[in-house]
């Protein structure tokens, strides 16, 4: 039975049902009873496997299709009326062609299946920041995942009332045919159509499709920002908390930084880190002239491999109950799961992510490199008390960062907002398993948003510059790189919890308490100003991390930067005349500095 009298919602559901012809239409009311029934149904069909209730209460295991393990950027389209409005970083399809293509695939595709109607809110339902969507899907996996990642159900429809202002998401698994897989965003219609996938960011339409691609377009028109950023708070021994938002590309460390545990000597002094979000931030200008950030999500869709008690105990604890594990190793023996980097004891007699018997000595990985956990944010031991504050938290700093073996120093600070926007715009990073395609190739990934800007990248840069003109109390903008390697390919910086040492310098800069040296690219810390107390890390068995290693990774090597400037020239050339002149000027300054 329909859960609303909202005409626009009813019309949307009716039209979709007429097209896809499901046997039933089921409205998701958000009750635990209904979700539990759906989980049981998915278990009966094998779509989910119930895990050990004592060891992992409320947890389930799921395997995606073998051809469907990551976002598909090549098959993701921005469907704007004019091609030039999608810009050079997006694939484009005309809206009429987009709808026609998807309709052809969806027509009759839900015969014999049920179509679920998921009303969901991005952001706490009561927040004025929040935006509403309705996702239609024929996948129970999507329903139960959306119930973790967003706020779903009757309360959302009650808030919507009879307003037509909601994002229309239509997902059909269809045949999971990768040749007919399409992730289509229609920013001018507030619509998203996704066919032939059942995986993560392709189908949990509240996440990348809505909260970044559609929302970035809404944000440009409405004067706010949707960014691929974690949000964290640093509590000082005096009880004060400072907030930071940080943008790193997919699988480059957002979840890890958001949940970091400071080194022991800081903890003893009373420093704490609180998590507010691990992937997406919606950022608005507050009445006091500061920027305020809200996490629109309610859960974490986190990378499993590498997550362990040492690297990220908070993420691990978040997965201890009511979590869905996708494409990791399944241990039928005790109904638990495993992944590379969880511990040093790969299980025997287990099944790999493909569901095949797996021999840990075979040299083949058991979990897919992009295997994930879907966990409720409220499970996280370090979730901030105010993480659902409807007004968000004020930002002291914005950090950009990528995965660069060379070139980018451990940390540097931009000279001002305009230069900071330039620093974000020139971000580059090695590609990861979070999207299909080659891994480890350096590409430009401005603001970590390359796959997620729902409109023209030049206009997106202009929007950042415009925001800067309106913010009277601007956060400072920094760039970090945890991934500098030595000539043997070993990470030189210890990373993870030790990243706190860099955050601490960043906040001291924001407070005007730390010095820095001006370089060709911006302000770089004096090595002596990064606290190395009790830091014990070996780069290689022969080489200990020390102040000389720190000086090395703080180094700005002109040779590399000259090469990078050529890469930036090439990237900027693709943007054409929509590149804001301010950024062109910043590139000229950089090139001049490097002479
Ligand atoms: P998405 O969910 O795809 O957006 O990824 P993310 O940005 O949240 O990345 P995540 O924190 O899951 O980290 C991805 C991988 O990067 C993990 O497997 C970690 O092993 C690695 N990683 C994270 N932080 C660090 C760090 O400080 N140093 C090093 N060397 N590796 C790190
Ligand atoms: C990312 O790829 O940045 C993710 C995972 O956070 S997904 O939801 O699949 O986009
Ligand atoms: Mn992400």
Coordinates of C-alpha atoms and ligand atoms in Angstrom, one line a residue:
X1 CA 0.0 0.0 0.0
X2 CA 1.2 3.5 -0.8
X3 CA 2.6 5.4 2.2
X4 CA 1.8 8.8 0.8
X5 CA -0.8 10.8 -1.0
X6 CA 1.9 12.9 -2.6
X7 CA 0.8 13.1 -6.3
X8 CA 4.3 13.5 -7.7
X9 CA 5.6 10.5 -5.8
X10 CA 2.5 8.3 -6.8
X11 CA 2.9 9.3 -10.4
X12 CA 6.6 8.5 -10.4
X13 CA 6.0 5.1 -8.9
X14 CA 3.0 4.3 -11.2
X15 CA 4.9 5.3 -14.4
X16 CA 7.9 3.2 -13.4
X17 CA 5.7 0.2 -12.5
X18 CA 4.0 0.5 -15.9
X19 CA 7.3 0.4 -17.6
X20 CA 9.2 -2.3 -15.6
X21 CA 6.0 -4.5 -14.8
X22 CA 7.0 -5.8 -11.4
X23 CA 4.6 -8.4 -9.9
X24 CA 4.4 -6.3 -6.7
X25 CA 5.2 -2.9 -5.4
X26 CA 6.4 -2.7 -1.8
X27 CA 6.8 0.6 0.1
X28 CA 9.7 0.7 2.6
X29 CA 8.3 2.2 5.8
X30 CA 11.6 2.2 7.7
X31 CA 10.4 -0.3 10.4
X32 CA 12.9 -2.9 11.7
X33 CA 10.1 -5.5 11.3
X34 CA 9.9 -4.9 7.5
X35 CA 13.6 -4.8 7.0
X36 CA 14.0 -8.0 9.0
X37 CA 11.4 -9.7 6.7
X38 CA 13.3 -8.6 3.6
X39 CA 16.7 -9.8 5.0
X40 CA 15.1 -13.2 5.7
X41 CA 13.7 -13.3 2.1
X42 CA 17.2 -12.4 0.7
X43 CA 18.7 -15.2 2.8
X44 CA 16.2 -17.7 1.4
X45 CA 17.2 -16.8 -2.2
X46 CA 20.9 -16.7 -1.4
X47 CA 21.2 -13.0 -2.1
X48 CA 22.4 -12.6 1.5
X49 CA 24.1 -15.0 3.8
X50 CA 23.4 -14.6 7.5
X51 CA 26.6 -14.5 9.5
X52 CA 27.3 -15.9 13.0
X53 CA 24.8 -14.2 15.3
X54 CA 27.0 -14.5 18.3
X55 CA 30.2 -13.2 16.7
X56 CA 28.7 -10.8 14.2
X57 CA 25.1 -10.0 15.4
X58 CA 22.8 -8.7 12.7
X59 CA 25.5 -9.1 10.0
X60 CA 25.2 -10.4 6.5
X61 CA 27.5 -11.5 3.6
X62 CA 26.8 -10.6 0.0
X63 CA 28.5 -11.4 -3.3
X64 CA 28.1 -9.1 -6.3
X65 CA 28.2 -10.5 -9.8
X66 CA 31.8 -11.1 -11.0
X67 CA 31.6 -8.4 -13.6
X68 CA 30.1 -5.9 -11.2
X69 CA 32.6 -5.0 -8.4
X70 CA 33.2 -1.2 -8.6
X71 CA 31.9 2.1 -10.0
X72 CA 31.9 2.2 -13.8
X73 CA 33.1 5.6 -14.8
X74 CA 33.1 4.8 -18.5
X75 CA 29.4 4.0 -18.4
X76 CA 28.4 6.9 -16.1
X77 CA 26.7 9.8 -17.9
X78 CA 25.7 13.4 -17.2
X79 CA 22.5 14.0 -19.3
X80 CA 22.2 17.8 -19.7
X81 CA 20.2 19.4 -22.5
X82 CA 23.4 21.0 -23.9
X83 CA 26.5 18.8 -24.2
X84 CA 28.9 21.7 -23.3
X85 CA 27.2 21.9 -19.8
X86 CA 28.6 18.4 -18.9
X87 CA 32.1 19.5 -19.6
X88 CA 35.3 17.6 -20.4
X89 CA 35.4 15.4 -17.3
X90 CA 32.1 13.8 -17.9
X91 CA 30.6 11.4 -20.4
X92 CA 27.5 13.1 -21.9
X93 CA 24.3 11.8 -23.3
X94 CA 21.2 13.8 -24.4
X95 CA 18.4 13.4 -21.9
X96 CA 16.0 12.0 -24.5
X97 CA 18.5 9.4 -25.5
X98 CA 19.3 8.6 -21.9
X99 CA 15.7 8.0 -20.9
X100 CA 15.1 6.0 -24.1
X101 CA 18.2 3.9 -23.6
X102 CA 17.2 3.1 -20.0
X103 CA 13.5 2.5 -20.8
X104 CA 14.3 0.0 -23.5
X105 CA 16.4 -2.0 -20.9
X106 CA 13.9 -1.6 -18.1
X107 CA 10.8 -2.4 -20.0
X108 CA 9.2 -5.5 -18.5
X109 CA 12.5 -6.2 -16.6
X110 CA 10.8 -6.6 -13.2
X111 CA 8.3 -9.3 -14.3
X112 CA 8.4 -11.9 -11.6
X113 CA 10.1 -9.5 -9.3
X114 CA 9.1 -7.0 -6.6
X115 CA 9.8 -3.3 -7.0
X116 CA 10.6 -1.5 -3.7
X117 CA 9.9 2.1 -3.1
X118 CA 12.5 3.6 -0.8
X119 CA 11.8 7.2 0.5
X120 CA 15.1 8.4 1.8
X121 CA 16.6 11.6 3.3
X122 CA 20.2 12.7 2.7
X123 CA 21.0 14.5 6.0
X124 CA 19.1 14.2 9.3
X125 CA 15.4 14.3 8.5
X126 CA 14.8 17.3 10.7
X127 CA 17.7 19.3 9.2
X128 CA 17.1 22.2 6.9
X129 CA 20.3 21.0 5.1
X130 CA 18.6 17.7 4.2
X131 CA 17.2 16.7 0.8
X132 CA 14.8 14.0 0.0
X133 CA 14.9 11.2 -2.6
X134 CA 12.8 8.3 -3.7
X135 CA 14.7 5.3 -5.0
X136 CA 12.8 2.5 -6.9
X137 CA 14.7 -0.8 -7.1
X138 CA 14.2 -4.5 -7.6
X139 CA 17.1 -5.4 -5.3
X140 CA 16.7 -6.3 -1.6
X141 CA 20.5 -5.7 -1.2
X142 CA 19.9 -2.1 -2.3
X143 CA 17.0 -1.7 0.1
X144 CA 18.8 -3.0 3.2
X145 CA 22.0 -1.1 2.2
X146 CA 20.1 2.2 1.7
X147 CA 18.5 1.6 5.2
X148 CA 22.1 1.7 6.6
X149 CA 23.5 4.5 4.4
X150 CA 20.6 6.9 4.6
X151 CA 17.5 7.6 6.7
X152 CA 14.6 5.8 5.1
X153 CA 10.8 5.4 5.5
X154 CA 7.6 7.0 6.6
X155 CA 9.2 9.9 8.4
X156 CA 10.8 11.0 5.1
X157 CA 7.4 11.0 3.3
X158 CA 5.8 12.9 6.2
X159 CA 8.4 15.6 5.9
X160 CA 8.0 15.7 2.1
X161 CA 4.3 16.3 2.4
X162 CA 2.8 17.1 -1.0
X163 CA 5.9 18.8 -2.3
X164 CA 7.2 17.6 -5.7
X165 CA 10.8 18.5 -4.6
X166 CA 12.5 15.2 -4.4
X167 CA 15.2 13.3 -6.5
X168 CA 13.7 10.5 -8.6
X169 CA 16.0 7.4 -8.5
X170 CA 15.1 4.4 -10.6
X171 CA 17.3 1.3 -10.4
X172 CA 16.8 -2.0 -12.1
X173 CA 19.3 -4.9 -11.9
X174 CA 18.0 -6.2 -15.3
X175 CA 20.4 -8.8 -16.5
X176 CA 23.6 -7.4 -14.9
X177 CA 24.9 -7.2 -18.4
X178 CA 28.0 -5.0 -18.4
X179 CA 27.6 -4.0 -22.0
X180 CA 24.2 -2.5 -21.2
X181 CA 25.2 -1.0 -17.8
X182 CA 24.3 2.7 -17.6
X183 CA 24.5 5.1 -14.7
X184 CA 22.6 8.2 -15.9
X185 CA 22.3 11.4 -14.0
X186 CA 19.8 14.1 -15.2
X187 CA 20.7 17.1 -13.1
X188 CA 18.2 19.4 -14.8
X189 CA 15.4 16.9 -13.8
X190 CA 16.6 15.8 -10.4
X191 CA 16.6 12.3 -11.8
X192 CA 18.9 9.3 -11.7
X193 CA 18.5 6.0 -13.7
X194 CA 20.7 3.1 -13.1
X195 CA 20.5 -0.2 -15.0
X196 CA 22.4 -3.6 -15.1
X197 CA 24.4 -3.1 -12.0
X198 CA 24.0 -4.2 -8.4
X199 CA 27.1 -2.7 -6.8
X200 CA 27.8 0.2 -4.4
X201 CA 28.1 3.6 -5.9
X202 CA 26.3 2.5 -9.1
X203 CA 23.1 1.5 -7.3
X204 CA 22.9 3.1 -3.8
X205 CA 21.6 6.2 -5.5
X206 CA 21.7 8.4 -2.5
X207 CA 25.5 8.2 -2.4
X208 CA 27.6 9.4 -5.4
X209 CA 24.7 9.8 -7.9
X210 CA 22.6 12.1 -5.7
X211 CA 24.8 13.4 -2.8
X212 CA 27.6 14.4 -5.2
X213 CA 26.6 14.5 -8.9
X214 CA 23.0 15.9 -8.5
X215 CA 23.8 17.8 -5.3
X216 CA 26.9 19.5 -6.7
X217 CA 24.6 20.9 -9.5
X218 CA 22.0 21.9 -6.9
X219 CA 24.7 23.5 -4.8
X220 CA 26.0 25.6 -7.6
X221 CA 22.5 26.9 -8.3
X222 CA 21.6 27.4 -4.6
X223 CA 24.9 28.7 -3.3
X224 CA 26.3 25.7 -1.3
X225 CA 28.8 22.9 -2.0
X226 CA 28.6 19.1 -2.2
X227 CA 32.0 17.6 -1.8
X228 CA 33.8 14.2 -1.7
X229 CA 35.1 15.0 1.9
X230 CA 35.3 13.4 5.3
X231 CA 34.5 15.5 8.3
X232 CA 36.4 15.2 11.6
X233 CA 36.7 17.1 14.9
X234 CA 39.9 17.4 16.9
X235 CA 39.1 17.9 20.6
X236 CA 41.9 19.7 22.5
X237 CA 42.8 19.1 26.1
X238 CA 40.9 22.3 27.1
X239 CA 37.7 20.7 25.7
X240 CA 37.5 22.9 22.6
X241 CA 36.9 21.1 19.2
X242 CA 38.1 22.2 15.8
X243 CA 36.7 20.8 12.6
X244 CA 38.4 19.8 9.4
X245 CA 37.0 18.5 6.1
X246 CA 39.3 16.6 3.7
X247 CA 38.9 15.5 0.1
X248 CA 40.9 12.5 -1.1
X249 CA 40.1 10.4 -4.1
X250 CA 38.4 7.0 -3.8
X251 CA 40.4 4.5 -1.7
X252 CA 43.0 7.2 -0.7
X253 CA 42.3 7.4 3.0
X254 CA 39.2 9.3 3.9
X255 CA 37.6 6.6 6.2
X256 CA 41.0 6.1 7.8
X257 CA 41.7 9.7 8.5
X258 CA 38.1 10.4 9.7
X259 CA 38.5 7.7 12.4
X260 CA 42.1 8.1 13.4
X261 CA 43.4 7.5 16.8
X262 CA 46.0 10.1 17.9
X263 CA 49.5 8.8 18.9
X264 CA 49.6 7.8 22.6
X265 CA 51.4 10.9 24.0
X266 CA 48.7 13.1 22.5
X267 CA 46.0 10.9 24.0
X268 CA 47.7 11.1 27.4
X269 CA 47.5 14.9 27.1
X270 CA 43.7 14.7 26.4
X271 CA 43.6 15.0 22.6
X272 CA 40.7 13.2 20.9
X273 CA 39.5 12.8 17.3
X274 CA 35.8 12.5 16.6
X275 CA 34.2 11.3 13.3
X276 CA 31.4 13.2 11.6
X277 CA 31.6 11.7 8.2
X278 CA 33.9 9.5 6.0
X279 CA 33.0 10.3 2.4
X280 CA 30.6 13.2 1.6
X281 CA 30.2 16.7 3.0
X282 CA 27.4 19.2 2.2
X283 CA 28.8 22.6 3.1
X284 CA 27.0 25.9 3.5
X285 CA 27.7 29.4 4.6
X286 CA 26.6 30.1 8.1
X287 CA 25.1 33.4 9.3
X288 CA 28.4 34.1 11.2
X289 CA 30.4 34.0 7.9
X290 CA 31.9 30.6 8.5
X291 CA 31.5 27.4 6.5
X292 CA 29.4 24.7 8.1
X293 CA 29.5 21.0 7.0
X294 CA 27.0 18.2 7.4
X295 CA 27.4 14.5 6.5
X296 CA 24.4 13.6 4.4
X297 CA 24.9 9.9 5.0
X298 CA 24.0 7.7 7.9
X299 CA 26.5 4.9 7.3
X300 CA 30.0 4.0 6.0
X301 CA 30.5 2.1 2.7
X302 CA 34.2 1.4 3.6
X303 CA 37.0 -0.4 1.9
X304 CA 37.6 -3.7 3.7
X305 CA 41.2 -4.7 2.7
X306 CA 43.8 -3.2 5.0
X307 CA 41.2 -2.5 7.8
X308 CA 42.5 -4.0 11.0
X309 CA 42.8 -3.5 14.8
X310 CA 46.0 -1.5 14.3
X311 CA 45.3 0.5 11.1
X312 CA 41.7 1.4 11.9
X313 CA 40.2 -0.1 15.1
X314 CA 37.2 2.3 14.9
X315 CA 36.2 1.1 11.5
X316 CA 36.6 -2.4 12.5
X317 CA 34.4 -1.9 15.6
X318 CA 31.8 -0.2 13.4
X319 CA 31.4 -3.5 11.5
X320 CA 30.9 -5.6 14.7
X321 CA 27.1 -5.6 14.3
X322 CA 24.3 -4.8 11.8
X323 CA 26.8 -4.7 8.9
X324 CA 26.8 -6.0 5.4
X325 CA 30.1 -7.4 4.0
X326 CA 30.4 -7.5 0.2
X327 CA 33.0 -9.4 -1.8
X328 CA 35.2 -10.4 1.1
X329 CA 36.3 -13.9 2.1
X330 CA 33.5 -16.0 3.6
X331 CA 34.2 -18.7 6.3
X332 CA 31.4 -21.2 6.2
X333 CA 33.0 -23.0 9.2
X334 CA 32.0 -20.3 11.7
X335 CA 30.0 -17.9 9.6
X336 CA 32.5 -15.0 9.8
X337 CA 34.4 -13.1 7.2
X338 CA 38.1 -12.2 6.4
X339 CA 40.0 -9.9 4.1
X340 CA 43.6 -9.2 3.2
X341 CA 45.2 -7.2 6.0
X342 CA 42.6 -8.1 8.6
X343 CA 45.2 -10.3 10.4
X344 CA 48.1 -12.5 9.5
X345 CA 46.0 -15.7 9.6
X346 CA 44.3 -16.2 6.2
X347 CA 41.7 -18.9 6.9
X348 CA 41.8 -22.4 5.4
X349 CA 38.6 -24.0 4.0
X350 CA 37.1 -20.6 3.2
X351 CA 35.5 -19.2 0.0
X352 CA 36.9 -16.3 -1.9
X353 CA 34.9 -13.3 -3.1
X354 CA 33.8 -15.3 -6.1
X355 CA 32.4 -18.1 -3.9
X356 CA 35.1 -20.6 -4.9
X357 CA 37.1 -22.7 -2.4
X358 CA 40.2 -20.6 -1.7
X359 CA 43.7 -21.6 -0.9
X360 CA 45.6 -18.8 0.8
X361 CA 48.9 -20.2 -0.4
X362 CA 47.8 -19.9 -4.1
X363 CA 49.0 -16.3 -4.3
X364 CA 45.6 -15.2 -5.3
X365 CA 43.7 -12.7 -3.2
X366 CA 40.7 -14.0 -1.3
X367 CA 38.8 -10.7 -1.0
X368 CA 38.3 -8.3 -3.9
X369 CA 40.5 -5.2 -3.6
X370 CA 37.3 -3.1 -3.6
X371 CA 35.4 -5.3 -1.2
X372 CA 33.5 -3.2 1.3
X373 CA 31.6 -3.1 4.5
X374 CA 28.3 -1.2 4.9
X375 CA 28.0 -0.2 8.5
X376 CA 25.8 2.2 10.5
X377 CA 27.7 5.3 11.5
X378 CA 26.2 5.1 15.0
X379 CA 28.2 1.9 15.6
X380 CA 31.5 3.9 15.4
X381 CA 33.1 4.2 18.8
X382 CA 34.5 7.7 17.9
X383 CA 31.3 9.1 16.2
X384 CA 31.0 12.7 17.3
X385 CA 28.1 13.4 19.7
X386 CA 27.0 16.2 17.4
X387 CA 27.3 14.2 14.1
X388 CA 23.6 14.7 13.4
X389 CA 23.5 18.3 14.4
X390 CA 21.1 19.8 11.8
X391 CA 23.2 22.9 11.4
X392 CA 26.5 21.1 10.8
X393 CA 29.9 22.0 12.2
X394 CA 32.1 25.1 11.5
X395 CA 35.3 24.3 9.4
X396 CA 38.7 25.6 10.4
X397 CA 40.5 23.9 7.5
X398 CA 39.9 22.2 4.2
X399 CA 42.5 19.6 3.1
X400 CA 43.0 18.2 -0.3
X401 CA 45.2 15.1 -0.9
X402 CA 46.1 12.4 -3.3
X403 CA 48.2 9.4 -3.8
X404 CA 51.5 10.6 -5.2
X405 CA 54.7 8.6 -5.1
X406 CA 56.7 11.7 -5.8
X407 CA 56.1 15.5 -6.3
X408 CA 53.5 16.4 -3.6
X409 CA 55.1 17.0 -0.2
X410 CA 53.7 15.6 3.0
X411 CA 51.8 18.8 3.6
X412 CA 51.7 22.4 2.3
X413 CA 49.4 25.3 2.8
X414 CA 47.9 27.5 0.1
X415 CA 48.6 31.3 0.2
X416 CA 44.9 32.3 0.3
X417 CA 41.5 31.0 -0.9
X418 CA 42.1 31.6 -4.6
X419 CA 45.4 29.8 -4.4
X420 CA 43.7 27.1 -2.4
X421 CA 41.1 26.6 -5.1
X422 CA 44.0 26.3 -7.5
X423 CA 45.7 23.7 -5.3
X424 CA 42.4 21.7 -5.3
X425 CA 42.0 22.1 -9.0
X426 CA 45.5 20.6 -9.8
X427 CA 45.1 17.6 -7.6
X428 CA 46.4 14.4 -9.1
X429 CA 46.3 10.9 -7.8
X430 CA 47.0 7.3 -8.7
X431 CA 43.9 5.4 -9.7
X432 CA 42.6 2.7 -7.3
X433 CA 40.3 -0.4 -7.4
X434 CA 37.3 1.8 -6.4
X435 CA 36.5 2.2 -10.1
X436 CA 36.9 -0.3 -12.9
X437 CA 40.0 0.2 -15.1
X438 CA 43.8 0.4 -14.6
X439 CA 45.1 0.9 -11.1
X440 CA 48.1 3.1 -10.2
X441 CA 47.9 5.5 -13.2
X442 CA 48.3 9.2 -12.2
X443 CA 45.4 11.3 -13.4
X444 CA 44.1 14.7 -12.6
X445 CA 41.4 14.5 -10.0
X446 CA 40.4 18.0 -9.0
X447 CA 39.1 18.2 -5.5
X448 CA 38.8 14.4 -5.6
X449 CA 35.6 15.1 -7.5
X450 CA 36.5 14.2 -11.1
X451 CA 34.0 11.3 -11.3
X452 CA 31.4 13.2 -9.3
X453 CA 31.0 16.8 -10.6
X454 CA 27.5 16.8 -12.1
X455 CA 28.2 19.7 -14.5
X456 CA 31.1 21.5 -16.2
X457 CA 34.4 21.4 -14.2
X458 CA 35.2 25.0 -15.2
X459 CA 31.9 26.2 -13.7
X460 CA 32.6 24.0 -10.6
X461 CA 35.9 25.9 -10.1
X462 CA 34.1 29.2 -10.6
X463 CA 31.6 28.2 -8.0
X464 CA 34.5 27.5 -5.5
X465 CA 35.9 31.0 -6.2
X466 CA 32.4 32.6 -5.8
X467 CA 31.9 30.9 -2.5
X468 CA 35.3 32.3 -1.4
X469 CA 33.9 35.9 -2.1
X470 CA 31.0 35.2 0.2
X471 CA 32.8 33.6 3.1
X472 CA 34.1 36.2 5.6
X473 CA 35.8 33.7 7.9
X474 CA 37.5 31.4 5.5
X475 CA 38.9 28.1 6.4
X476 CA 42.6 27.7 5.4
X477 CA 43.3 25.3 2.5
X478 CA 46.0 22.7 2.7
X479 CA 47.3 19.8 0.6
X480 CA 48.6 16.5 2.1
X481 CA 50.2 13.4 0.6
X482 CA 50.6 10.3 2.9
X483 CA 51.9 8.3 0.0
X484 CA 55.4 9.5 -0.8
X485 CA 57.7 6.5 -1.5
X486 CA 61.4 5.9 -1.5
X487 CA 63.2 4.5 -4.5
X488 CA 62.3 1.0 -3.4
X489 CA 58.6 1.9 -3.5
X490 CA 58.2 1.9 0.3
X491 CA 55.9 4.4 2.0
X492 CA 58.2 7.0 3.7
X493 CA 55.6 8.4 6.0
X494 CA 54.0 6.1 8.6
X495 CA 50.5 7.3 7.9
X496 CA 47.3 6.3 9.6
X497 CA 47.2 7.4 13.3
X498 CA 50.5 9.3 12.9
X499 CA 48.8 11.6 10.4
X500 CA 47.5 13.3 13.5
X501 CA 50.9 15.0 13.8
X502 CA 50.2 16.8 10.5
X503 CA 46.7 17.7 11.5
X504 CA 48.0 19.2 14.6
X505 CA 50.4 21.4 12.6
X506 CA 47.5 22.4 10.4
X507 CA 45.3 23.5 13.3
X508 CA 48.3 25.4 14.8
X509 CA 48.6 27.2 11.4
X510 CA 44.9 28.1 11.5
X511 CA 45.4 29.5 15.0
X512 CA 48.4 31.5 13.8
X513 CA 50.7 29.5 16.2
X514 CA 53.0 27.7 13.8
X515 CA 55.7 29.1 11.5
X516 CA 56.2 27.9 7.9
X517 CA 58.6 28.5 5.0
X518 CA 57.3 30.0 1.8
X519 CA 58.2 27.9 -1.2
X520 CA 57.3 27.9 -4.9
X521 CA 54.1 26.0 -4.2
X522 CA 52.9 27.5 -0.9
X523 CA 53.8 27.3 2.8
X524 CA 55.6 24.2 3.9
X525 CA 56.3 23.4 7.6
X526 CA 59.8 23.5 9.0
X527 CA 60.6 19.9 9.8
X528 CA 61.2 20.9 13.4
X529 CA 57.6 22.1 13.7
X530 CA 56.1 18.6 13.0
X531 CA 56.1 16.8 16.3
X532 CA 58.0 13.5 16.0
X533 CA 57.9 12.6 19.7
X534 CA 57.7 8.8 20.3
X535 CA 57.3 8.2 16.6
X536 CA 58.7 4.7 15.8
X537 CA 58.5 3.7 12.2
X538 CA 60.8 1.8 9.9
X539 CA 60.6 2.7 6.2
X540 CA 62.7 -0.4 5.5
X541 CA 64.3 -2.9 7.9
X542 CA 67.5 -0.8 7.5
X543 CA 66.0 2.7 7.5
X544 CA 64.2 4.3 10.5
X545 CA 62.0 7.3 10.0
X546 CA 63.7 10.4 11.4
X547 CA 63.9 14.1 10.8
X548 CA 66.0 13.6 7.7
X549 CA 63.3 11.4 6.2
X550 CA 60.8 14.1 7.2
X551 CA 62.8 16.8 5.5
X552 CA 62.9 14.6 2.4
X553 CA 59.2 14.2 2.2
X554 CA 58.6 17.9 2.9
X555 CA 60.9 18.7 -0.1
X556 CA 59.6 20.6 -3.1
X557 CA 61.6 19.3 -6.1
X558 CA 61.4 21.8 -8.9
X559 CA 62.1 19.2 -11.5
X560 CA 59.0 17.2 -10.6
X561 CA 56.9 20.3 -10.3
X562 CA 57.9 21.6 -13.7
X563 CA 56.7 18.3 -15.1
X564 CA 53.5 18.6 -13.1
X565 CA 53.0 22.1 -14.4
X566 CA 53.0 20.7 -17.9
X567 CA 50.4 18.2 -16.9
X568 CA 48.3 21.0 -15.4
X569 CA 48.6 23.0 -18.7
X570 CA 47.2 20.0 -20.5
X571 CA 44.4 19.5 -18.1
X572 CA 43.5 23.2 -18.1
X573 CA 43.6 23.2 -21.9
X574 CA 40.7 20.7 -21.9
X575 CA 38.6 23.1 -19.9
X576 CA 38.8 25.8 -22.5
X577 CA 37.2 29.2 -22.0
X578 CA 35.2 28.1 -18.9
X579 CA 38.5 28.0 -17.0
X580 CA 38.3 30.9 -14.5
X581 CA 41.0 33.5 -15.3
X582 CA 42.0 33.4 -11.6
X583 CA 43.2 29.9 -12.0
X584 CA 45.0 30.6 -15.2
X585 CA 46.8 33.4 -13.3
X586 CA 47.7 31.0 -10.4
X587 CA 49.2 28.6 -12.9
X588 CA 51.3 31.5 -14.4
X589 CA 52.5 32.3 -10.9
X590 CA 53.5 28.7 -10.2
X591 CA 55.4 28.5 -13.5
X592 CA 57.1 31.8 -12.8
X593 CA 58.1 30.5 -9.3
X594 CA 59.6 27.4 -10.8
X595 CA 61.8 29.2 -13.3
Ligands
LIG1 P1 36.4 5.5 -0.6 O1 35.5 4.8 0.3 O2 36.6 4.7 -1.9 O3 36.1 6.9 -0.9 O4 37.9 5.4 0.1 P2 38.6 6.3 1.3 O5 39.1 7.6 0.7 O6 37.7 6.3 2.4 O7 39.9 5.4 1.6 P3 40.2 4.4 2.9 O8 40.3 5.2 4.1 O9 39.2 3.3 2.9 O10 41.6 3.9 2.5 C1 41.9 3.1 1.3 C2 43.2 2.4 1.4 O11 44.2 3.4 1.6 C3 43.2 1.5 2.6 O12 43.3 0.2 2.2 C4 44.4 1.9 3.4 O13 45.3 0.8 3.5 C5 45.1 3.0 2.6 N1 45.5 4.1 3.5 C6 44.6 4.9 4.2 N2 45.3 5.8 4.9 C7 46.6 5.6 4.7 C8 47.8 6.2 5.2 O14 47.8 7.2 6.0 N3 49.0 5.7 4.7 C9 49.0 4.7 3.8 N4 50.2 4.3 3.4 N5 47.9 4.1 3.4 C10 46.7 4.5 3.8
LIG2 C1 34.2 5.7 -3.8 O1 34.5 5.1 -4.8 O2 34.6 6.9 -3.7 C2 33.3 5.2 -2.8 C3 32.7 3.9 -3.0 O3 33.1 5.8 -1.8 S1 31.3 4.0 -4.0 O4 30.1 4.2 -3.2 O5 31.1 2.8 -4.8 O6 31.4 5.2 -4.9
LIG3 MN1 34.3 7.8 -1.7

